[in-house]
Short mmCIF file of C-alpha atoms in Angstrom, two decimals:
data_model
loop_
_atom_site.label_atom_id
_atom_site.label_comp_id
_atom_site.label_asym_id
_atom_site.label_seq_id
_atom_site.Cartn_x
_atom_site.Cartn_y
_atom_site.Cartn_z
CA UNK I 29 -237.61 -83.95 10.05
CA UNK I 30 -241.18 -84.92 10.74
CA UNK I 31 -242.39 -83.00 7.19
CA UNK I 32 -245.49 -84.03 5.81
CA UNK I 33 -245.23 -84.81 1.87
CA UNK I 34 -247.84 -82.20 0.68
CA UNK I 35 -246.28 -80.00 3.70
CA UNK I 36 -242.69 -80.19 1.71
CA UNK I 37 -243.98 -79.41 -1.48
CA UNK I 38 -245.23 -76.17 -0.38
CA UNK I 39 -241.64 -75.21 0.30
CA UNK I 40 -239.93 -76.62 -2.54
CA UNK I 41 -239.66 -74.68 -6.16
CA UNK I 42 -237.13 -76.04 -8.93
CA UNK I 43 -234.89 -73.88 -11.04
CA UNK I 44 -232.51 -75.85 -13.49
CA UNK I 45 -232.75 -78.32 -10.78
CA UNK I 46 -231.66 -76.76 -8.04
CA UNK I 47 -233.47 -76.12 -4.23
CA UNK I 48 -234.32 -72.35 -4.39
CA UNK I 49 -236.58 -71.84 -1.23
CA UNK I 50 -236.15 -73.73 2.06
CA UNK I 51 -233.67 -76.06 2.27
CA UNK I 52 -234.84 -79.86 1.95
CA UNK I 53 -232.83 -82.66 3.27
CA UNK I 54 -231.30 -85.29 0.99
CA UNK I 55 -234.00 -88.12 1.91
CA UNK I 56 -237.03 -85.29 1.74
CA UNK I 57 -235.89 -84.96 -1.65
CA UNK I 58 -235.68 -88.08 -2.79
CA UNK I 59 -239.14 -89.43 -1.44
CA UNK I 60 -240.47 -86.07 -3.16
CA UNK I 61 -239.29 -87.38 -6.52
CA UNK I 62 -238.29 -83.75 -7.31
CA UNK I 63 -236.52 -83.85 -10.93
CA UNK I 64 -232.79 -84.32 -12.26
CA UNK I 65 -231.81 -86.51 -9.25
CA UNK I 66 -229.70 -88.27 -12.42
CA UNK I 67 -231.63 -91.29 -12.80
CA UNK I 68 -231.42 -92.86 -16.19
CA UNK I 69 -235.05 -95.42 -15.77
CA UNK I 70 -237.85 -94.76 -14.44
CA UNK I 71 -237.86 -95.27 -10.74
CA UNK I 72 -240.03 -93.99 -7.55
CA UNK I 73 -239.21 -93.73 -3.66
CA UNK I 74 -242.41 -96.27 -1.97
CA UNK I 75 -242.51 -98.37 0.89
CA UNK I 76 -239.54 -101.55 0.74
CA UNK I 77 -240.68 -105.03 -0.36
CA UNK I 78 -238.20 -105.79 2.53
CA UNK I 79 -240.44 -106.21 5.73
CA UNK I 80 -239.50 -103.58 8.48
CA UNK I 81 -237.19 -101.78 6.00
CA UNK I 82 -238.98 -98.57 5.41
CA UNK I 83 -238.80 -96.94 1.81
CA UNK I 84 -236.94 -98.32 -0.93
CA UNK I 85 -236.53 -97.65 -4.74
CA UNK I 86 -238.42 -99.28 -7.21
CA UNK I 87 -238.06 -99.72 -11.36
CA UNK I 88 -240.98 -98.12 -12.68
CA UNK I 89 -240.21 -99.96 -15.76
CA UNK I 90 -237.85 -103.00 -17.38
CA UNK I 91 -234.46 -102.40 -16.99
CA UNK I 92 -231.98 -105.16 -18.76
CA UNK I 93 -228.45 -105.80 -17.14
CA UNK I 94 -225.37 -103.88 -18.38
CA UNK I 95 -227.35 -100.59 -18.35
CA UNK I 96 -226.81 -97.58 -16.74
CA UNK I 97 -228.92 -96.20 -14.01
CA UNK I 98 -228.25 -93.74 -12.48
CA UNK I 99 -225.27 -90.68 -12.93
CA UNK I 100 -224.64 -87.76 -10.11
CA UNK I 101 -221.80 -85.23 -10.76
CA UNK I 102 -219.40 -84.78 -7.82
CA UNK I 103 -219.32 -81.83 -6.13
CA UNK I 104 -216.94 -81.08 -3.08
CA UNK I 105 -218.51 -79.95 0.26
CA UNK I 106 -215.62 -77.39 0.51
CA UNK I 107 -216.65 -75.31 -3.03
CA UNK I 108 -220.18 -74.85 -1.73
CA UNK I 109 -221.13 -71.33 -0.09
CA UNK I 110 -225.13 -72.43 0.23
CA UNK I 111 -226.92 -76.02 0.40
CA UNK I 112 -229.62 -74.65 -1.57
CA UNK I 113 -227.57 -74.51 -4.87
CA UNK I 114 -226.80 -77.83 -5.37
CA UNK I 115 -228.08 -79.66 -8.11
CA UNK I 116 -230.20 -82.61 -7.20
CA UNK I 117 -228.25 -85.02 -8.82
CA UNK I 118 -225.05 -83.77 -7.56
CA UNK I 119 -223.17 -86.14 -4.73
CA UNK I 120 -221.58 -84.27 -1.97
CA UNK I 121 -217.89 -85.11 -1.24
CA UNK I 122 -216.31 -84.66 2.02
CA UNK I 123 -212.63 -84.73 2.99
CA UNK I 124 -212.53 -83.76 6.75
CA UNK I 125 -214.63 -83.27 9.98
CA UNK I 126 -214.64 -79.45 8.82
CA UNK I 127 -216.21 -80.46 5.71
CA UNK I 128 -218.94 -82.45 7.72
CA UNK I 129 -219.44 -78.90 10.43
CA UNK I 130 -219.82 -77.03 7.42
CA UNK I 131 -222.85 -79.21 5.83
CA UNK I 132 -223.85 -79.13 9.58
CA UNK I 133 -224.45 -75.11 10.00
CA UNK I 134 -225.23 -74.52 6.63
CA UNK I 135 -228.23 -77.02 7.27
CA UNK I 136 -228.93 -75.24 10.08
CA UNK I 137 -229.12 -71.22 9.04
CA UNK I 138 -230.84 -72.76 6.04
CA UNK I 139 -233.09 -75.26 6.47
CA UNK I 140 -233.71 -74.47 10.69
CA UNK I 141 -232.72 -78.32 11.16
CA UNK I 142 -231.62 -79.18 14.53
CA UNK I 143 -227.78 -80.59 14.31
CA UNK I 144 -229.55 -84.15 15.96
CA UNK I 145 -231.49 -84.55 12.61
CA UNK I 146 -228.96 -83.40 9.96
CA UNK I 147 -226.60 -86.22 11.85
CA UNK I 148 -229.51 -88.43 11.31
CA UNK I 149 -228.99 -87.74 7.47
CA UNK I 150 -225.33 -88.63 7.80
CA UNK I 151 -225.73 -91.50 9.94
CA UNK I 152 -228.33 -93.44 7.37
CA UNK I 153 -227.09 -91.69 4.08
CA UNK I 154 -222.99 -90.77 3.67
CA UNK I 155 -221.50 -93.59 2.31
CA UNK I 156 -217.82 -93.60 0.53
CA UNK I 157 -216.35 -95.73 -2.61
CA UNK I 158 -212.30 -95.13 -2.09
CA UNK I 159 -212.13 -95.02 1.67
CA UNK I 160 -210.79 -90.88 1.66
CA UNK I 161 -214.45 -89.09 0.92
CA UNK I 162 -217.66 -89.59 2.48
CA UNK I 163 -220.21 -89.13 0.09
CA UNK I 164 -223.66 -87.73 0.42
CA UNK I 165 -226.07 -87.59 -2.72
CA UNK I 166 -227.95 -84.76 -2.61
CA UNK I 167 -231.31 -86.60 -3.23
CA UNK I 168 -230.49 -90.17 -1.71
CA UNK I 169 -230.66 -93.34 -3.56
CA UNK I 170 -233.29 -94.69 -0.92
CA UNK I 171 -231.86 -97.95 -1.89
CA UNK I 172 -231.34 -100.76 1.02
CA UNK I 173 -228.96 -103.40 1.06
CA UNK I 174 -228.21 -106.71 -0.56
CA UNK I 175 -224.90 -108.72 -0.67
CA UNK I 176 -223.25 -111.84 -2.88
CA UNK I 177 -224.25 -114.13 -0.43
CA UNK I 178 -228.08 -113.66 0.24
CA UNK I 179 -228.43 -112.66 -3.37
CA UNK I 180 -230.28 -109.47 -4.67
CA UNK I 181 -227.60 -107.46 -6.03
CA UNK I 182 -228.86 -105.87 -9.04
CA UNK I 183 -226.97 -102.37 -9.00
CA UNK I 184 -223.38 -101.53 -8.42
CA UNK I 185 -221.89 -97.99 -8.34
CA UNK I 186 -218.49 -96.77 -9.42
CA UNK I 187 -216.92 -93.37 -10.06
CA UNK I 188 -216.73 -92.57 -13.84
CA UNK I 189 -215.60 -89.50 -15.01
CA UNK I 190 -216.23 -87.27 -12.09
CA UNK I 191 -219.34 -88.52 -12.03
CA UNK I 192 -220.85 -91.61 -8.99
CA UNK I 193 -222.58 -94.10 -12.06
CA UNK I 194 -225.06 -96.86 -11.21
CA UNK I 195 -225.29 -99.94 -13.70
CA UNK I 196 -227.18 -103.06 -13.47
CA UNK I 197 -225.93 -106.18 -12.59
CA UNK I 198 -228.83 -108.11 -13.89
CA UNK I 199 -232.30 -108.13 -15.28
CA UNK I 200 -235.13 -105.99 -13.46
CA UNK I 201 -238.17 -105.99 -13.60
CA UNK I 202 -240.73 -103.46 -13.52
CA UNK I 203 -241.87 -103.44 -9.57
CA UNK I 204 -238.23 -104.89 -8.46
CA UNK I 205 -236.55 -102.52 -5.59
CA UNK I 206 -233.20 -101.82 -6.48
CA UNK I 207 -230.61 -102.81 -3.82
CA UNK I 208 -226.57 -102.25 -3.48
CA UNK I 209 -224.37 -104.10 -1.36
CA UNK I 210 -223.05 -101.53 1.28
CA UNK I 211 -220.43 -103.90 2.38
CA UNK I 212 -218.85 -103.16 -0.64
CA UNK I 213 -218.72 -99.11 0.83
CA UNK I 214 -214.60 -98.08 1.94
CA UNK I 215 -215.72 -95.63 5.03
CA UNK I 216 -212.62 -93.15 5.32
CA UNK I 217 -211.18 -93.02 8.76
CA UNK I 218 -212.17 -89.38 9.42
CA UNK I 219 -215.95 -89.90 9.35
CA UNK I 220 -215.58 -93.36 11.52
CA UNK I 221 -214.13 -91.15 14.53
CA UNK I 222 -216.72 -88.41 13.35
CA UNK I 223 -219.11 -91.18 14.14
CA UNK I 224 -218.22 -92.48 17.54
CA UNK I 225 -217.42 -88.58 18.58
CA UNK I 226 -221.08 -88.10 18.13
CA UNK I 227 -222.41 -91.96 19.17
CA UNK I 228 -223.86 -93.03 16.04
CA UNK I 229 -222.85 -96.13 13.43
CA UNK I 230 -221.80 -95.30 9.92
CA UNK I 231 -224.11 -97.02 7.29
CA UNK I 232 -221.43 -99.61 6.25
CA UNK I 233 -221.04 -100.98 9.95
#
């Protein structure tokens, strides 16, 4: 994955915001800040305020608690015929290891990723909220992690509707990096022994 920015956006057009060239990776996207990735404020993808974390996501502007952030439609892994269709504020459900190949080879033939850095993607990015799917948003949240007890929780996601929502769980400020607590993530079974089949940790753990 070692894609310059300006290198990227050569590659990348946007119809109805969808990929219609080369295939771009979930975090490529979202450090593009390519449109419709279903974010309700103002953010951007820069480097964390957490030292040695890497990017994070930032309010561009004021954002009061109770107030929803962010909204990706579900879409199921097994409906897709091509990568390069999916919306970019779609999240990507998966149900089984065939679902996880599939993503896999389709990254592949489309994007001419190696298989080592599309399980990169996976290892860093799928997540799950009921323990059964692993989820993969198309352009990633980029968010890192916080919990209840070293404080900085100030976004919590839920599934509304057909639809992964992000509210706020308090005040932030314009500069703040939003941060989830991934403890609060249900990994399903299947994608734990898809992890130590291919030696790497799920995000959760």
């Amino acid at each position: 994955m070692a894609f310059s920015v300006r290198r990227l956006r050569r590659h990348l057009s946007t119809a109805h915001g969808c990929v219609t060239e080369r295939l771009i990776l979930p975090p490529q996207l979202s450090k593009l800040g390519v449109a419709g990735q279903g974010w309700q404020v103002r953010t951007a993808v820069r480097q964390s305020l957490i030292p040695g974390a890497g990017d994070g996501r930032l309010a561009e502007e004021p954002v009061a608690s109770n107030v929803r952030v962010s909204v990706k439609p579900i879409v199921a892994m097994a409906s897709l015929e091509s990568l390069r269709t999916v919306a970019h504020d779609a999240t990507i459900t998966f149900v089984s290891t065939e679902d996880l190949e599939r993503y896999v080879r389709l990254g592949e033939v489309e994007g001419g990723y190696t298989r080592t850095q599309i399980l990169e993607v996976f290892e860093h990015f799928i997540w799950s909220l009921d323990g059964e799917r692993a989820f993969l948003n198309n352009c990633t949240w980029s968010m890192n992690h916080a919990d209840e007890a070293t404080g900085g929780v100030n976004v919590a996601f839920s599934e509304v509707d057909g639809s992964i929502v992000g509210d706020s769980v308090e005040d932030i400020l314009a500069g703040d990096e939003f941060r989830n607590n991934y403890r609060a993530f249900a990994m399903p079974a299947f994608y734990e022994a898809f992890c130590r089949t291919h030696n790497f940790t799920d995000v959760k753990t």
